[in-house]
Amino acid sequence: MVEKGKNIILRIKDTIHLRKFPVKHCLAKNSFTRRRKLTFPVVFSMILRLVKKSLGIECELMEPSTFKIPPSKQAFSKARYKIAHTGFKELLDLSLQTAYQGDTSYGTWRGYRVIARDGSSVRLPGSQEIVSKFGRLNPNGTTGTMLSLARGSLFVDLCTSLIISARFAPWHVGEQTMAEEQLPEVINQLRSLEQEKLLFIYDRGYISIKFIEQHNACQTDFIFRVQEKNYTNLWKMVSSGKSDFDFMLANNSKTIGQKVRVIALSLPNDKLEVLVTSLFDREKFTADDISKAYLLRWHIEECYKRLKIGSELENFSGKNLDAVLQEFWAHLVMCNILSLHMCDRQGAWNPDQIAQYRLNFSVLFGVMRQKLYQVLVGDCSPKSFQRLFNRASIRAKIKIRISRLYSRDKVDKPRRNHVFRRVC
């Protein structure tokens, strides 16, 4: 079996040491042309390592250990702003190539690449440059100094937890607008990697005739959850007792329609979950199968949990726009690196045969990110990285409890002035 996690580290290391890579992703032609402590691979790898402590402390501990005097935080900050964030986007694409090329069935469910899309807020530093780009959040017309907020948009492979595509936009840009713009980009990218059978899964709030038509035009399948009180005639048929039927969704003027399959399921809280899908083959895909596939959508919520809690995405080490974009994309690359290693160790998620235990991302992230930096700067071998990962993964496990339910009744509202304290 090919070790995709090991391969991606070797490919990233080779890529960032190529001369054409810094030429392509530096903001000035003469950047990193002299021999200095802070070479391009060192600075780039340091950003990818994700600085979480005080920047001064991180620079004091910076490797390689051949530094007689470690670089100052001012020198590192000056060097990082010579690098464009596009280099990290290229590495994200490289991680997908490593996963899918030559192995089109890797992490698929019944031949389908199952993908979900969701958005989330990202708190940003309050610098003038950030505010001018993303604005401030002013809910209900409130005045005063409010936090700067962006909207992140991810398309995630649900069986492997790989991030396929991402967008970073001002908060006022709607989620459905971002999804409609991002969908063709995702499809073209996956088709270039020979991924033909695509199944997209969406939560409530995304369904529309236009969006369904877009999926049909791109020859991809979908599962949408229908919000209550949307499409009244559909809900009337569900209320009459029908649970698996074909239906023609139409707009208000009834000039445009799309045929879909409707599935109604009873949840443990006695509420109805109504799904619409393009999977009409009832022998191959039963109602329970569609329900299992939709339950996979929770993995994109877990992906945001990894990013925002496990790896502290909002704990930015810089206040300028370039630093924020660098770290946003670096977090996605780091998540994909660990996801590939975790799939090598435990296999992709299979909704038809759920494992008893899964690896704990937060523990492995804390253990491995410094080791990754050492590998990329040449201070550690990839074999040493793999040995540490294998050792840590023996105990870094969590039990899967399928029937566990989490109530939102006691979840606090987010703080208006949320900060991460950069400690030692």
Short mmCIF file of C-alpha atoms in Angstrom, two decimals:
data_model
loop_
_atom_site.label_atom_id
_atom_site.label_comp_id
_atom_site.label_asym_id
_atom_site.label_seq_id
_atom_site.Cartn_x
_atom_site.Cartn_y
_atom_site.Cartn_z
CA MET A 1 0.00 0.00 0.00
CA VAL A 2 1.31 3.44 -0.99
CA GLU A 3 1.96 5.71 2.00
CA LYS A 4 0.37 8.94 0.80
CA GLY A 5 1.26 10.83 3.99
CA LYS A 6 4.95 10.09 3.55
CA ASN A 7 4.75 10.98 -0.15
CA ILE A 8 3.20 14.40 0.45
CA ILE A 9 5.95 15.40 2.89
CA LEU A 10 8.65 14.37 0.41
CA ARG A 11 6.90 16.23 -2.41
CA ILE A 12 6.46 19.39 -0.31
CA LYS A 13 10.10 19.31 0.76
CA ASP A 14 11.29 18.89 -2.82
CA THR A 15 8.91 21.62 -4.05
CA ILE A 16 9.88 24.39 -1.63
CA HIS A 17 13.59 23.79 -2.29
CA LEU A 18 13.18 24.16 -6.06
CA ARG A 19 14.49 27.46 -7.38
CA LYS A 20 11.39 28.10 -9.48
CA PHE A 21 9.06 27.86 -6.45
CA PRO A 22 10.27 31.03 -4.64
CA VAL A 23 10.58 32.81 -8.00
CA LYS A 24 6.91 32.06 -8.61
CA HIS A 25 5.62 32.92 -5.14
CA CYS A 26 7.81 35.83 -3.96
CA LEU A 27 6.40 39.33 -4.24
CA ALA A 28 9.67 40.79 -5.59
CA LYS A 29 12.15 39.35 -8.08
CA ASN A 30 15.18 39.97 -5.85
CA SER A 31 13.70 38.39 -2.69
CA PHE A 32 15.82 35.70 -0.99
CA THR A 33 18.63 36.00 -3.55
CA ARG A 34 21.36 36.54 -0.93
CA ARG A 35 22.62 33.94 1.50
CA ARG A 36 21.03 34.77 4.84
CA LYS A 37 19.87 32.99 7.97
CA LEU A 38 16.28 33.32 6.85
CA THR A 39 16.28 31.52 3.53
CA PHE A 40 13.04 30.97 1.63
CA PRO A 41 12.63 27.32 2.79
CA VAL A 42 13.20 28.33 6.44
CA VAL A 43 10.68 31.20 6.39
CA PHE A 44 8.11 29.26 4.34
CA SER A 45 8.41 26.20 6.60
CA MET A 46 8.10 28.37 9.70
CA ILE A 47 4.80 29.77 8.43
CA LEU A 48 3.60 26.27 7.55
CA ARG A 49 4.56 25.13 11.04
CA LEU A 50 1.91 27.57 12.35
CA VAL A 51 3.29 29.93 14.98
CA LYS A 52 1.13 29.74 18.12
CA LYS A 53 3.40 31.10 20.85
CA SER A 54 4.83 34.59 21.13
CA LEU A 55 6.72 35.34 17.90
CA GLY A 56 9.82 36.32 19.85
CA ILE A 57 9.89 32.95 21.63
CA GLU A 58 9.29 31.04 18.40
CA CYS A 59 12.24 32.83 16.77
CA GLU A 60 14.51 32.03 19.72
CA LEU A 61 13.65 28.35 19.33
CA MET A 62 13.91 28.41 15.56
CA GLU A 63 15.96 25.69 13.93
CA PRO A 64 18.35 24.74 12.36
CA SER A 65 20.44 24.78 15.51
CA THR A 66 23.47 25.98 13.49
CA PHE A 67 22.31 29.56 14.09
CA LYS A 68 24.83 31.24 16.41
CA ILE A 69 22.29 33.97 17.07
CA PRO A 70 18.64 33.19 16.23
CA PRO A 71 16.86 35.67 13.95
CA SER A 72 14.80 38.37 15.61
CA LYS A 73 11.03 38.54 15.33
CA GLN A 74 11.39 41.78 13.35
CA ALA A 75 13.64 40.02 10.82
CA PHE A 76 11.19 37.14 10.48
CA SER A 77 8.23 39.50 10.02
CA LYS A 78 10.11 41.43 7.34
CA ALA A 79 11.04 38.21 5.55
CA ARG A 80 7.55 36.68 5.63
CA TYR A 81 6.01 39.67 3.85
CA LYS A 82 8.15 38.89 0.82
CA ILE A 83 6.18 35.67 0.29
CA ALA A 84 2.77 35.44 -1.38
CA HIS A 85 0.08 33.17 0.03
CA THR A 86 -0.27 31.48 -3.38
CA GLY A 87 2.58 29.11 -2.49
CA PHE A 88 0.41 27.50 0.18
CA LYS A 89 -2.49 27.21 -2.26
CA GLU A 90 -0.19 25.31 -4.62
CA LEU A 91 0.73 22.91 -1.82
CA LEU A 92 -2.96 22.34 -1.10
CA ASP A 93 -3.44 21.29 -4.73
CA LEU A 94 -0.33 19.12 -4.42
CA SER A 95 -1.89 17.26 -1.48
CA LEU A 96 -4.95 16.42 -3.62
CA GLN A 97 -2.76 15.20 -6.47
CA THR A 98 -0.90 12.96 -4.02
CA ALA A 99 -4.18 11.53 -2.72
CA TYR A 100 -6.11 10.98 -5.95
CA GLN A 101 -3.71 10.57 -8.87
CA GLY A 102 -3.22 6.94 -9.81
CA ASP A 103 -5.82 5.81 -7.26
CA THR A 104 -9.24 7.10 -8.30
CA SER A 105 -11.10 4.84 -5.84
CA TYR A 106 -9.17 6.12 -2.81
CA GLY A 107 -11.63 7.14 -0.09
CA THR A 108 -14.78 6.71 -2.19
CA TRP A 109 -18.23 5.49 -1.12
CA ARG A 110 -19.85 3.08 -3.59
CA GLY A 111 -17.79 4.60 -6.37
CA TYR A 112 -18.67 8.20 -5.46
CA ARG A 113 -16.38 10.94 -4.22
CA VAL A 114 -18.59 12.34 -1.42
CA ILE A 115 -18.08 16.07 -0.85
CA ALA A 116 -19.76 18.59 1.44
CA ARG A 117 -19.73 22.36 1.42
CA ASP A 118 -20.19 24.61 4.43
CA GLY A 119 -19.14 28.05 5.61
CA SER A 120 -18.00 29.48 8.91
CA SER A 121 -16.98 32.80 10.42
CA VAL A 122 -13.31 33.61 10.95
CA ARG A 123 -12.34 36.33 13.44
CA LEU A 124 -9.56 38.54 12.10
CA PRO A 125 -7.08 41.02 13.60
CA GLY A 126 -8.38 44.58 13.72
CA SER A 127 -5.67 46.27 11.65
CA GLN A 128 -6.68 49.00 9.23
CA GLU A 129 -5.64 46.90 6.23
CA ILE A 130 -7.85 44.00 7.37
CA VAL A 131 -10.81 46.27 8.09
CA SER A 132 -10.57 47.95 4.68
CA LYS A 133 -10.58 44.52 3.00
CA PHE A 134 -13.17 42.63 5.07
CA GLY A 135 -15.00 45.37 6.97
CA ARG A 136 -16.44 45.07 10.47
CA LEU A 137 -19.41 43.10 11.72
CA ASN A 138 -22.26 45.43 12.68
CA PRO A 139 -25.20 43.21 13.65
CA ASN A 140 -28.60 44.91 13.75
CA GLY A 141 -27.06 48.28 12.91
CA THR A 142 -24.98 48.51 16.09
CA THR A 143 -22.32 51.18 16.29
CA GLY A 144 -18.91 51.31 17.90
CA THR A 145 -15.78 49.25 17.40
CA MET A 146 -16.83 45.76 16.38
CA LEU A 147 -14.70 42.80 15.39
CA SER A 148 -13.55 42.22 11.84
CA LEU A 149 -15.10 39.04 10.49
CA ALA A 150 -14.52 37.01 7.33
CA ARG A 151 -16.48 34.13 5.87
CA GLY A 152 -14.59 30.93 5.14
CA SER A 153 -15.96 28.48 2.60
CA LEU A 154 -14.74 24.89 2.33
CA PHE A 155 -15.47 21.91 0.11
CA VAL A 156 -14.32 18.80 1.99
CA ASP A 157 -13.94 15.16 0.96
CA LEU A 158 -16.01 13.51 3.69
CA CYS A 159 -14.41 10.05 3.67
CA THR A 160 -10.80 11.29 3.86
CA SER A 161 -11.36 14.72 5.52
CA LEU A 162 -9.21 16.32 2.80
CA ILE A 163 -9.95 19.98 2.08
CA ILE A 164 -10.53 20.20 -1.67
CA SER A 165 -11.20 23.90 -2.13
CA ALA A 166 -11.44 27.02 0.01
CA ARG A 167 -12.52 30.65 -0.26
CA PHE A 168 -11.94 33.56 2.09
CA ALA A 169 -14.33 36.49 1.65
CA PRO A 170 -15.92 39.40 3.55
CA TRP A 171 -18.76 38.42 5.86
CA HIS A 172 -21.44 40.17 3.79
CA VAL A 173 -20.92 37.70 0.91
CA GLY A 174 -23.63 35.06 1.22
CA GLU A 175 -22.88 31.36 1.65
CA GLN A 176 -25.02 30.26 -1.28
CA THR A 177 -23.38 32.85 -3.54
CA MET A 178 -19.95 31.54 -2.60
CA ALA A 179 -21.07 27.94 -3.12
CA GLU A 180 -22.45 28.66 -6.60
CA GLU A 181 -19.22 30.40 -7.63
CA GLN A 182 -16.97 27.75 -6.10
CA LEU A 183 -18.75 24.65 -7.41
CA PRO A 184 -17.45 24.75 -11.04
CA GLU A 185 -13.92 25.28 -9.75
CA VAL A 186 -14.21 22.19 -7.52
CA ILE A 187 -15.67 20.03 -10.28
CA ASN A 188 -13.01 21.05 -12.82
CA GLN A 189 -10.26 20.39 -10.30
CA LEU A 190 -11.56 16.91 -9.46
CA ARG A 191 -12.24 16.00 -13.08
CA SER A 192 -8.62 16.90 -13.87
CA LEU A 193 -7.69 14.25 -11.28
CA GLU A 194 -9.95 11.68 -13.01
CA GLN A 195 -12.69 11.89 -10.39
CA GLU A 196 -15.87 11.41 -12.44
CA LYS A 197 -18.59 10.32 -10.00
CA LEU A 198 -19.14 13.22 -7.60
CA LEU A 199 -21.80 13.43 -4.88
CA PHE A 200 -22.27 16.82 -3.18
CA ILE A 201 -24.03 17.07 0.18
CA TYR A 202 -25.53 20.28 1.60
CA ASP A 203 -27.27 21.31 4.80
CA ARG A 204 -30.41 23.42 5.00
CA GLY A 205 -30.29 26.84 3.35
CA TYR A 206 -28.55 25.81 0.11
CA ILE A 207 -31.36 24.25 -1.88
CA SER A 208 -32.68 26.21 -4.86
CA ILE A 209 -33.87 25.40 -8.36
CA LYS A 210 -30.94 27.31 -9.81
CA PHE A 211 -28.36 25.43 -7.73
CA ILE A 212 -29.90 22.03 -8.54
CA GLU A 213 -29.90 22.95 -12.22
CA GLN A 214 -26.20 23.87 -11.90
CA HIS A 215 -25.42 20.40 -10.53
CA ASN A 216 -27.40 18.68 -13.29
CA ALA A 217 -25.63 20.76 -15.94
CA CYS A 218 -22.27 19.68 -14.49
CA GLN A 219 -23.44 16.03 -14.40
CA THR A 220 -22.89 15.63 -10.68
CA ASP A 221 -25.19 14.14 -8.04
CA PHE A 222 -26.41 15.85 -4.88
CA ILE A 223 -28.21 15.52 -1.56
CA PHE A 224 -29.87 18.59 -0.03
CA ARG A 225 -31.68 18.86 3.26
CA VAL A 226 -34.90 20.84 2.93
CA GLN A 227 -35.71 23.52 5.47
CA GLU A 228 -39.15 23.53 7.05
CA LYS A 229 -41.77 25.73 5.35
CA ASN A 230 -39.75 25.72 2.10
CA TYR A 231 -41.54 24.18 -0.90
CA THR A 232 -45.00 23.90 0.66
CA ASN A 233 -46.33 21.28 -1.76
CA LEU A 234 -43.40 19.00 -0.99
CA TRP A 235 -44.05 19.24 2.74
CA LYS A 236 -47.76 18.55 2.18
CA MET A 237 -46.88 15.24 0.53
CA VAL A 238 -44.50 14.41 3.39
CA SER A 239 -47.22 15.26 5.92
CA SER A 240 -49.60 12.91 4.11
CA GLY A 241 -47.32 10.01 5.01
CA LYS A 242 -45.16 9.61 1.91
CA SER A 243 -41.51 8.90 2.74
CA ASP A 244 -39.79 8.07 -0.58
CA PHE A 245 -41.19 9.57 -3.78
CA ASP A 246 -40.27 11.56 -6.88
CA PHE A 247 -41.25 15.22 -7.00
CA MET A 248 -40.97 18.15 -9.40
CA LEU A 249 -39.52 21.15 -7.60
CA ALA A 250 -40.66 24.39 -9.21
CA ASN A 251 -40.08 28.09 -8.61
CA ASN A 252 -42.87 30.43 -7.54
CA SER A 253 -43.91 31.20 -11.11
CA LYS A 254 -43.74 27.47 -11.99
CA THR A 255 -41.73 28.29 -15.12
CA ILE A 256 -38.64 26.32 -14.07
CA GLY A 257 -38.67 22.87 -12.49
CA GLN A 258 -36.26 20.11 -11.54
CA LYS A 259 -37.17 16.49 -10.85
CA VAL A 260 -35.78 15.15 -7.56
CA ARG A 261 -36.20 12.17 -5.27
CA VAL A 262 -37.60 13.06 -1.84
CA ILE A 263 -36.82 11.04 1.29
CA ALA A 264 -38.42 11.74 4.68
CA LEU A 265 -36.85 10.29 7.82
CA SER A 266 -37.85 10.44 11.48
CA LEU A 267 -35.13 11.71 13.83
CA PRO A 268 -34.69 10.65 17.50
CA ASN A 269 -36.16 14.02 18.58
CA ASP A 270 -39.40 13.16 16.70
CA LYS A 271 -38.72 15.75 14.00
CA LEU A 272 -38.71 15.00 10.29
CA GLU A 273 -35.58 15.21 8.18
CA VAL A 274 -36.44 15.73 4.52
CA LEU A 275 -33.74 15.13 1.91
CA VAL A 276 -33.87 15.64 -1.85
CA THR A 277 -31.40 13.85 -4.09
CA SER A 278 -30.57 13.01 -7.68
CA LEU A 279 -29.90 9.35 -6.80
CA PHE A 280 -33.10 7.80 -8.24
CA ASP A 281 -31.95 4.16 -8.26
CA ARG A 282 -33.86 2.80 -5.26
CA GLU A 283 -32.29 -0.64 -5.48
CA LYS A 284 -28.73 0.67 -5.36
CA PHE A 285 -29.47 3.54 -2.96
CA THR A 286 -32.16 2.86 -0.37
CA ALA A 287 -33.52 5.53 1.95
CA ASP A 288 -31.19 4.27 4.68
CA ASP A 289 -28.24 4.56 2.30
CA ILE A 290 -29.10 8.18 1.53
CA SER A 291 -29.42 8.86 5.27
CA LYS A 292 -25.97 7.33 5.88
CA ALA A 293 -24.47 9.47 3.14
CA TYR A 294 -26.06 12.63 4.56
CA LEU A 295 -24.73 11.81 8.04
CA LEU A 296 -21.25 12.04 6.53
CA ARG A 297 -21.84 15.79 6.28
CA TRP A 298 -20.96 16.04 9.96
CA HIS A 299 -17.32 15.53 8.98
CA ILE A 300 -17.15 19.04 7.54
CA GLU A 301 -18.27 20.36 10.93
CA GLU A 302 -15.43 18.33 12.45
CA CYS A 303 -13.09 19.86 9.87
CA TYR A 304 -13.96 23.36 11.09
CA LYS A 305 -13.50 22.11 14.64
CA ARG A 306 -9.99 20.93 13.72
CA LEU A 307 -9.17 24.27 12.14
CA LYS A 308 -10.69 26.66 14.68
CA ILE A 309 -10.16 24.74 17.94
CA GLY A 310 -7.51 22.07 17.35
CA SER A 311 -5.12 24.21 15.30
CA GLU A 312 -6.37 27.66 16.46
CA LEU A 313 -6.96 29.11 13.01
CA GLU A 314 -8.01 32.49 14.45
CA ASN A 315 -4.80 32.77 16.49
CA PHE A 316 -2.96 34.79 13.84
CA SER A 317 0.68 35.70 14.45
CA GLY A 318 0.52 38.76 12.17
CA LYS A 319 -1.89 41.64 11.77
CA ASN A 320 -1.39 42.44 8.10
CA LEU A 321 -3.47 41.00 5.27
CA ASP A 322 -0.56 39.01 3.81
CA ALA A 323 0.09 37.30 7.16
CA VAL A 324 -3.59 36.39 7.58
CA LEU A 325 -3.83 34.90 4.08
CA GLN A 326 -0.55 33.00 4.55
CA GLU A 327 -1.73 31.43 7.79
CA PHE A 328 -5.24 30.68 6.52
CA TRP A 329 -3.88 28.61 3.63
CA ALA A 330 -1.06 27.14 5.73
CA HIS A 331 -3.65 25.75 8.17
CA LEU A 332 -5.45 24.01 5.31
CA VAL A 333 -2.21 22.45 4.05
CA MET A 334 -1.30 21.24 7.55
CA CYS A 335 -4.76 19.67 7.97
CA ASN A 336 -4.42 17.82 4.67
CA ILE A 337 -0.95 16.54 5.57
CA LEU A 338 -2.22 15.09 8.84
CA SER A 339 -5.40 13.77 7.19
CA LEU A 340 -3.33 11.78 4.69
CA HIS A 341 -1.21 10.33 7.50
CA MET A 342 -4.33 9.46 9.49
CA CYS A 343 -5.89 7.71 6.48
CA ASP A 344 -2.68 5.74 5.97
CA ARG A 345 -2.91 4.59 9.58
CA GLN A 346 -6.63 3.90 9.98
CA GLY A 347 -8.09 3.95 6.47
CA ALA A 348 -10.71 6.26 5.01
CA TRP A 349 -14.10 6.61 6.70
CA ASN A 350 -16.61 4.01 5.52
CA PRO A 351 -20.24 4.77 6.50
CA ASP A 352 -21.19 1.14 5.77
CA GLN A 353 -18.63 -0.19 8.25
CA ILE A 354 -17.82 2.33 10.98
CA ALA A 355 -14.67 1.65 13.00
CA GLN A 356 -14.70 1.53 16.79
CA TYR A 357 -11.89 4.07 17.24
CA ARG A 358 -10.47 6.99 15.25
CA LEU A 359 -7.29 8.99 15.67
CA ASN A 360 -7.36 12.25 17.64
CA PHE A 361 -6.38 15.12 15.33
CA SER A 362 -5.69 17.65 18.10
CA VAL A 363 -3.13 15.43 19.82
CA LEU A 364 -1.37 14.55 16.57
CA PHE A 365 -1.33 18.19 15.48
CA GLY A 366 0.36 19.23 18.72
CA VAL A 367 2.92 16.43 18.45
CA MET A 368 3.76 16.62 14.74
CA ARG A 369 3.85 20.27 13.62
CA GLN A 370 7.34 20.98 15.01
CA LYS A 371 8.62 17.72 13.52
CA LEU A 372 7.22 18.71 10.13
CA TYR A 373 9.20 21.95 10.23
CA GLN A 374 12.37 20.01 11.05
CA VAL A 375 11.82 17.72 8.06
CA LEU A 376 11.24 20.60 5.65
CA VAL A 377 14.40 22.49 6.69
CA GLY A 378 16.47 19.31 6.51
CA ASP A 379 17.06 18.90 10.24
CA CYS A 380 15.16 15.61 10.46
CA SER A 381 14.49 12.69 8.12
CA PRO A 382 11.00 11.78 6.87
CA LYS A 383 11.51 8.34 8.43
CA SER A 384 11.95 9.96 11.85
CA PHE A 385 8.72 11.92 11.27
CA GLN A 386 6.90 8.70 10.37
CA ARG A 387 8.23 6.87 13.44
CA LEU A 388 7.01 9.66 15.73
CA PHE A 389 3.59 9.69 14.06
CA ASN A 390 3.24 5.91 14.37
CA ARG A 391 4.23 6.04 18.03
CA ALA A 392 1.87 8.92 18.86
CA SER A 393 -1.06 7.36 16.99
CA ILE A 394 -0.96 4.25 19.19
CA ARG A 395 -2.47 6.20 22.10
CA ALA A 396 -4.01 9.21 20.35
CA LYS A 397 -7.38 7.54 19.79
CA ILE A 398 -10.97 8.42 20.57
CA LYS A 399 -13.94 6.07 20.74
CA ILE A 400 -16.68 6.51 18.15
CA ARG A 401 -20.11 6.80 19.78
CA ILE A 402 -22.65 6.77 16.97
CA SER A 403 -25.71 7.47 19.11
CA ARG A 404 -24.17 10.39 21.03
CA LEU A 405 -26.22 13.58 20.83
CA TYR A 406 -25.06 17.08 21.75
CA SER A 407 -27.62 19.60 22.93
CA ARG A 408 -27.13 23.24 21.94
CA ASP A 409 -29.22 24.57 24.81
CA LYS A 410 -26.20 25.37 26.97
CA VAL A 411 -23.89 26.60 24.22
CA ASP A 412 -22.80 30.15 24.98
CA LYS A 413 -22.95 32.91 22.40
CA PRO A 414 -19.55 33.92 20.99
CA ARG A 415 -17.79 36.73 22.77
CA ARG A 416 -17.77 40.06 21.02
CA ASN A 417 -14.07 40.67 21.72
CA HIS A 418 -12.56 37.22 21.37
CA VAL A 419 -8.77 37.00 21.65
CA PHE A 420 -6.14 34.31 21.83
CA ARG A 421 -3.43 35.02 24.36
CA ARG A 422 -0.05 34.29 22.81
CA VAL A 423 1.68 32.62 25.74
CA CYS A 424 5.04 30.94 26.14
#
